PDB file of C-alpha atoms in Angstrom:
ATOM      1  CA  UNK V 133     -53.619  48.676  52.972  1.00 71.00           C
ATOM      2  CA  UNK V 134     -54.779  51.493  50.485  1.00 80.00           C
ATOM      3  CA  UNK V 135     -54.444  53.856  53.786  1.00 88.00           C
ATOM      4  CA  UNK V 136     -51.335  52.590  54.339  1.00 87.00           C
ATOM      5  CA  UNK V 137     -50.093  52.935  51.357  1.00 85.00           C
ATOM      6  CA  UNK V 138     -51.533  56.564  51.782  1.00 89.00           C
ATOM      7  CA  UNK V 139     -49.716  57.835  54.585  1.00 92.00           C
ATOM      8  CA  UNK V 140     -46.126  57.060  53.364  1.00 88.00           C
ATOM      9  CA  UNK V 141     -46.384  58.849  50.136  1.00 88.00           C
ATOM     10  CA  UNK V 142     -47.813  61.747  52.351  1.00 90.00           C
ATOM     11  CA  UNK V 143     -44.559  60.916  55.211  1.00 90.00           C
ATOM     12  CA  UNK V 144     -42.081  60.518  51.874  1.00 86.00           C
ATOM     13  CA  UNK V 145     -43.563  64.125  50.221  1.00 86.00           C
ATOM     14  CA  UNK V 146     -42.855  66.093  53.119  1.00 86.00           C
ATOM     15  CA  UNK V 147     -39.974  64.351  54.381  1.00 85.00           C
ATOM     16  CA  UNK V 148     -38.503  64.755  50.777  1.00 84.00           C
ATOM     17  CA  UNK V 149     -36.428  67.563  51.634  1.00 77.00           C
ATOM     18  CA  UNK V 150     -33.965  65.223  53.859  1.00 80.00           C
ATOM     19  CA  UNK V 151     -33.327  62.490  51.772  1.00 79.00           C
ATOM     20  CA  UNK V 152     -29.619  63.567  49.699  1.00 78.00           C
ATOM     21  CA  UNK V 153     -31.144  62.019  46.063  1.00 77.00           C
ATOM     22  CA  UNK V 154     -33.761  65.036  45.785  1.00 79.00           C
ATOM     23  CA  UNK V 155     -32.729  67.592  48.263  1.00 76.00           C
ATOM     24  CA  UNK V 156     -29.251  68.237  46.839  1.00 75.00           C
ATOM     25  CA  UNK V 157     -28.463  72.060  46.380  1.00 71.00           C
ATOM     26  CA  UNK V 158     -32.623  72.885  45.515  1.00 73.00           C
ATOM     27  CA  UNK V 159     -35.077  74.334  47.766  1.00 79.00           C
ATOM     28  CA  UNK V 160     -37.905  72.261  49.384  1.00 77.00           C
ATOM     29  CA  UNK V 161     -40.194  73.321  46.512  1.00 82.00           C
ATOM     30  CA  UNK V 162     -37.986  71.472  43.487  1.00 83.00           C
ATOM     31  CA  UNK V 163     -37.693  68.401  45.832  1.00 84.00           C
ATOM     32  CA  UNK V 164     -40.645  68.049  46.134  1.00 85.00           C
ATOM     33  CA  UNK V 165     -41.228  68.560  42.461  1.00 86.00           C
ATOM     34  CA  UNK V 166     -37.971  65.687  41.429  1.00 86.00           C
ATOM     35  CA  UNK V 167     -39.565  63.460  43.874  1.00 86.00           C
ATOM     36  CA  UNK V 168     -43.314  63.568  42.476  1.00 88.00           C
ATOM     37  CA  UNK V 169     -42.315  63.325  39.212  1.00 87.00           C
ATOM     38  CA  UNK V 170     -39.819  60.442  39.475  1.00 85.00           C
ATOM     39  CA  UNK V 171     -40.444  56.743  38.081  1.00 80.00           C
ATOM     40  CA  UNK V 172     -40.954  55.513  41.895  1.00 79.00           C
ATOM     41  CA  UNK V 173     -43.524  57.884  42.978  1.00 85.00           C
ATOM     42  CA  UNK V 174     -45.228  57.503  39.647  1.00 86.00           C
ATOM     43  CA  UNK V 175     -46.085  54.304  40.467  1.00 80.00           C
ATOM     44  CA  UNK V 176     -47.071  54.876  44.190  1.00 82.00           C
ATOM     45  CA  UNK V 177     -49.351  56.957  42.844  1.00 86.00           C
ATOM     46  CA  UNK V 178     -50.620  54.887  40.751  1.00 80.00           C
ATOM     47  CA  UNK V 179     -51.417  52.092  42.982  1.00 79.00           C
ATOM     48  CA  UNK V 180     -53.153  54.444  45.720  1.00 84.00           C
ATOM     49  CA  UNK V 181     -55.082  57.180  43.189  1.00 84.00           C
ATOM     50  CA  UNK V 182     -57.377  54.542  40.972  1.00 81.00           C
ATOM     51  CA  UNK V 183     -59.045  53.775  45.074  1.00 82.00           C
ATOM     52  CA  UNK V 184     -59.817  57.211  45.916  1.00 85.00           C
ATOM     53  CA  UNK V 185     -61.810  57.359  42.026  1.00 83.00           C
ATOM     54  CA  UNK V 186     -63.475  54.449  42.299  1.00 81.00           C
ATOM     55  CA  UNK V 187     -64.766  56.646  45.523  1.00 83.00           C
ATOM     56  CA  UNK V 188     -65.195  59.582  44.474  1.00 85.00           C
ATOM     57  CA  UNK V 189     -67.025  58.737  40.781  1.00 81.00           C
ATOM     58  CA  UNK V 190     -69.135  54.913  41.778  1.00 81.00           C
ATOM     59  CA  UNK V 191     -69.819  53.622  38.813  1.00 79.00           C
ATOM     60  CA  UNK V 192     -67.497  55.100  36.689  1.00 78.00           C
ATOM     61  CA  UNK V 193     -65.308  53.830  33.807  1.00 79.00           C
ATOM     62  CA  UNK V 194     -62.393  53.661  37.139  1.00 74.00           C
ATOM     63  CA  UNK V 195     -64.661  51.350  38.871  1.00 73.00           C
ATOM     64  CA  UNK V 196     -65.575  48.929  36.152  1.00 76.00           C
ATOM     65  CA  UNK V 197     -62.186  48.510  35.646  1.00 75.00           C
ATOM     66  CA  UNK V 198     -61.035  49.342  39.182  1.00 72.00           C
ATOM     67  CA  UNK V 199     -59.734  45.642  39.694  1.00 74.00           C
ATOM     68  CA  UNK V 200     -56.753  46.128  36.977  1.00 74.00           C
ATOM     69  CA  UNK V 201     -56.024  49.636  38.008  1.00 70.00           C
ATOM     70  CA  UNK V 202     -55.123  47.423  41.606  1.00 70.00           C
ATOM     71  CA  UNK V 203     -52.344  45.186  40.316  1.00 73.00           C
ATOM     72  CA  UNK V 204     -50.532  48.201  39.464  1.00 68.00           C
ATOM     73  CA  UNK V 205     -50.038  47.585  42.699  1.00 69.00           C
ATOM     74  CA  UNK V 206     -47.682  45.135  41.600  1.00 73.00           C
ATOM     75  CA  UNK V 207     -45.546  47.448  40.116  1.00 69.00           C
ATOM     76  CA  UNK V 208     -44.055  48.891  43.961  1.00 69.00           C
ATOM     77  CA  UNK V 209     -42.135  45.791  43.847  1.00 72.00           C
ATOM     78  CA  UNK V 210     -40.211  47.661  41.441  1.00 68.00           C
ATOM     79  CA  UNK V 211     -39.036  49.409  44.729  1.00 68.00           C
ATOM     80  CA  UNK V 212     -37.482  45.779  46.263  1.00 71.00           C
ATOM     81  CA  UNK V 213     -35.169  47.109  43.719  1.00 68.00           C
ATOM     82  CA  UNK V 214     -32.344  48.406  46.070  1.00 68.00           C
ATOM     83  CA  UNK V 215     -32.373  44.525  48.484  1.00 71.00           C
ATOM     84  CA  UNK V 216     -32.743  42.032  45.552  1.00 72.00           C
ATOM     85  CA  UNK V 217     -30.122  42.832  43.280  1.00 75.00           C
ATOM     86  CA  UNK V 218     -31.998  40.042  40.078  1.00 77.00           C
ATOM     87  CA  UNK V 219     -33.852  43.639  39.551  1.00 72.00           C
ATOM     88  CA  UNK V 220     -30.485  45.921  38.634  1.00 77.00           C
ATOM     89  CA  UNK V 221     -29.595  42.856  36.807  1.00 83.00           C
ATOM     90  CA  UNK V 222     -31.684  42.074  34.320  1.00 82.00           C
ATOM     91  CA  UNK V 223     -31.760  46.431  34.370  1.00 80.00           C
ATOM     92  CA  UNK V 224     -28.085  46.074  33.325  1.00 87.00           C
ATOM     93  CA  UNK V 225     -28.257  43.605  31.186  1.00 90.00           C
ATOM     94  CA  UNK V 226     -31.244  44.678  29.386  1.00 90.00           C
ATOM     95  CA  UNK V 227     -29.806  48.821  28.984  1.00 91.00           C
ATOM     96  CA  UNK V 228     -25.890  46.925  27.350  1.00 94.00           C
ATOM     97  CA  UNK V 229     -28.027  44.361  25.184  1.00 95.00           C
ATOM     98  CA  UNK V 230     -30.232  46.800  24.102  1.00 94.00           C
ATOM     99  CA  UNK V 231     -29.000  46.562  20.187  1.00 95.00           C
ATOM    100  CA  UNK V 232     -29.359  43.066  20.336  1.00 96.00           C
ATOM    101  CA  UNK V 233     -32.919  43.042  21.711  1.00 95.00           C
ATOM    102  CA  UNK V 234     -34.279  45.619  19.642  1.00 96.00           C
ATOM    103  CA  UNK V 235     -32.291  42.703  16.861  1.00 97.00           C
ATOM    104  CA  UNK V 236     -33.960  39.901  18.348  1.00 97.00           C
ATOM    105  CA  UNK V 237     -36.909  41.839  18.446  1.00 96.00           C
ATOM    106  CA  UNK V 238     -37.992  43.179  14.957  1.00 98.00           C
ATOM    107  CA  UNK V 239     -36.896  39.847  13.773  1.00 98.00           C
ATOM    108  CA  UNK V 240     -39.844  38.293  15.948  1.00 98.00           C
ATOM    109  CA  UNK V 241     -41.853  41.132  14.857  1.00 97.00           C
ATOM    110  CA  UNK V 242     -41.109  40.543  11.052  1.00 98.00           C
ATOM    111  CA  UNK V 243     -41.622  36.081  10.679  1.00 98.00           C
ATOM    112  CA  UNK V 244     -45.089  37.312  12.997  1.00 97.00           C
ATOM    113  CA  UNK V 245     -46.279  39.204  11.167  1.00 97.00           C
ATOM    114  CA  UNK V 246     -45.044  36.962   7.917  1.00 98.00           C
ATOM    115  CA  UNK V 247     -46.291  33.446   8.708  1.00 97.00           C
ATOM    116  CA  UNK V 248     -49.455  35.785   9.937  1.00 95.00           C
ATOM    117  CA  UNK V 249     -49.844  36.622   6.596  1.00 95.00           C
ATOM    118  CA  UNK V 250     -49.560  33.493   4.769  1.00 94.00           C
ATOM    119  CA  UNK V 251     -51.914  31.993   7.650  1.00 90.00           C
ATOM    120  CA  UNK V 252     -54.213  34.508   5.817  1.00 90.00           C
ATOM    121  CA  UNK V 253     -53.093  33.728   2.379  1.00 91.00           C
ATOM    122  CA  UNK V 254     -54.188  30.094   3.394  1.00 86.00           C
ATOM    123  CA  UNK V 255     -57.164  30.412   4.752  1.00 82.00           C
ATOM    124  CA  UNK V 256     -59.719  32.680   3.832  1.00 79.00           C
ATOM    125  CA  UNK V 257     -61.355  30.732   1.880  1.00 79.00           C
ATOM    126  CA  UNK V 258     -61.615  28.680   4.719  1.00 72.00           C
ATOM    127  CA  UNK V 259     -65.279  29.449   5.342  1.00 67.00           C
ATOM    128  CA  UNK V 260     -66.766  25.961   6.991  1.00 64.00           C
ATOM    129  CA  UNK V 261     -63.935  26.209  10.057  1.00 58.00           C
ATOM    130  CA  UNK V 262     -64.572  23.109  11.289  1.00 61.00           C
ATOM    131  CA  UNK V 263     -62.199  19.925  12.896  1.00 57.00           C
ATOM    132  CA  UNK V 264     -61.444  17.118  10.650  1.00 55.00           C
ATOM    133  CA  UNK V 265     -62.584  14.449  10.240  1.00 56.00           C
ATOM    134  CA  UNK V 266     -61.689  11.483  11.975  1.00 58.00           C
ATOM    135  CA  UNK V 267     -60.832  13.323  15.281  1.00 54.00           C
ATOM    136  CA  UNK V 268     -58.213  10.874  17.043  1.00 54.00           C
ATOM    137  CA  UNK V 269     -60.326   9.489  20.258  1.00 52.00           C
ATOM    138  CA  UNK V 270     -57.461  10.375  22.749  1.00 56.00           C
ATOM    139  CA  UNK V 271     -58.627   7.737  25.858  1.00 57.00           C
ATOM    140  CA  UNK V 272     -62.149   7.606  25.035  1.00 61.00           C
ATOM    141  CA  UNK V 273     -63.198   3.588  24.451  1.00 59.00           C
ATOM    142  CA  UNK V 274     -66.310   4.054  22.568  1.00 64.00           C
ATOM    143  CA  UNK V 275     -69.406   6.536  22.424  1.00 65.00           C
ATOM    144  CA  UNK V 276     -67.357  10.027  22.865  1.00 65.00           C
ATOM    145  CA  UNK V 277     -68.572  13.681  21.877  1.00 65.00           C
ATOM    146  CA  UNK V 278     -66.348  16.585  20.885  1.00 61.00           C
ATOM    147  CA  UNK V 279     -66.201  17.354  24.547  1.00 63.00           C
ATOM    148  CA  UNK V 280     -64.696  14.271  25.436  1.00 59.00           C
ATOM    149  CA  UNK V 281     -62.311  14.183  23.072  1.00 55.00           C
ATOM    150  CA  UNK V 282     -60.200  17.271  24.510  1.00 56.00           C
TER     151      UNK V 282
END
């Protein structure tokens, strides 16, 4: 599949001069440069480059985290925006409600910090870190271990 993605990427890089989005009033070099720095081109590049890095540098840090980098291929689904209007709807909601989302995010972050600080204040001297006795017996009849209770 990586080879198909690579072939598609190369063919689009070659044919980008015919795309009116990138080639409007510019020469081929500028059109390709616009394409290479576009959002979807960077997503495509992030989807295929880790494979070639692992081939070139076996045992490197990229090879160790290859499965995580391959998950970047999921971002290619964003290209379906042309065909599935729900992505556009999500983008429109975020754009139109950006100030409300910032306020809600700030409130959530503030509450997280406050309650995290309170939890630390009330629990920092607790060195035991055990469950309180008696532990409720959920579904055990007799002679239950801790693993049976949870």
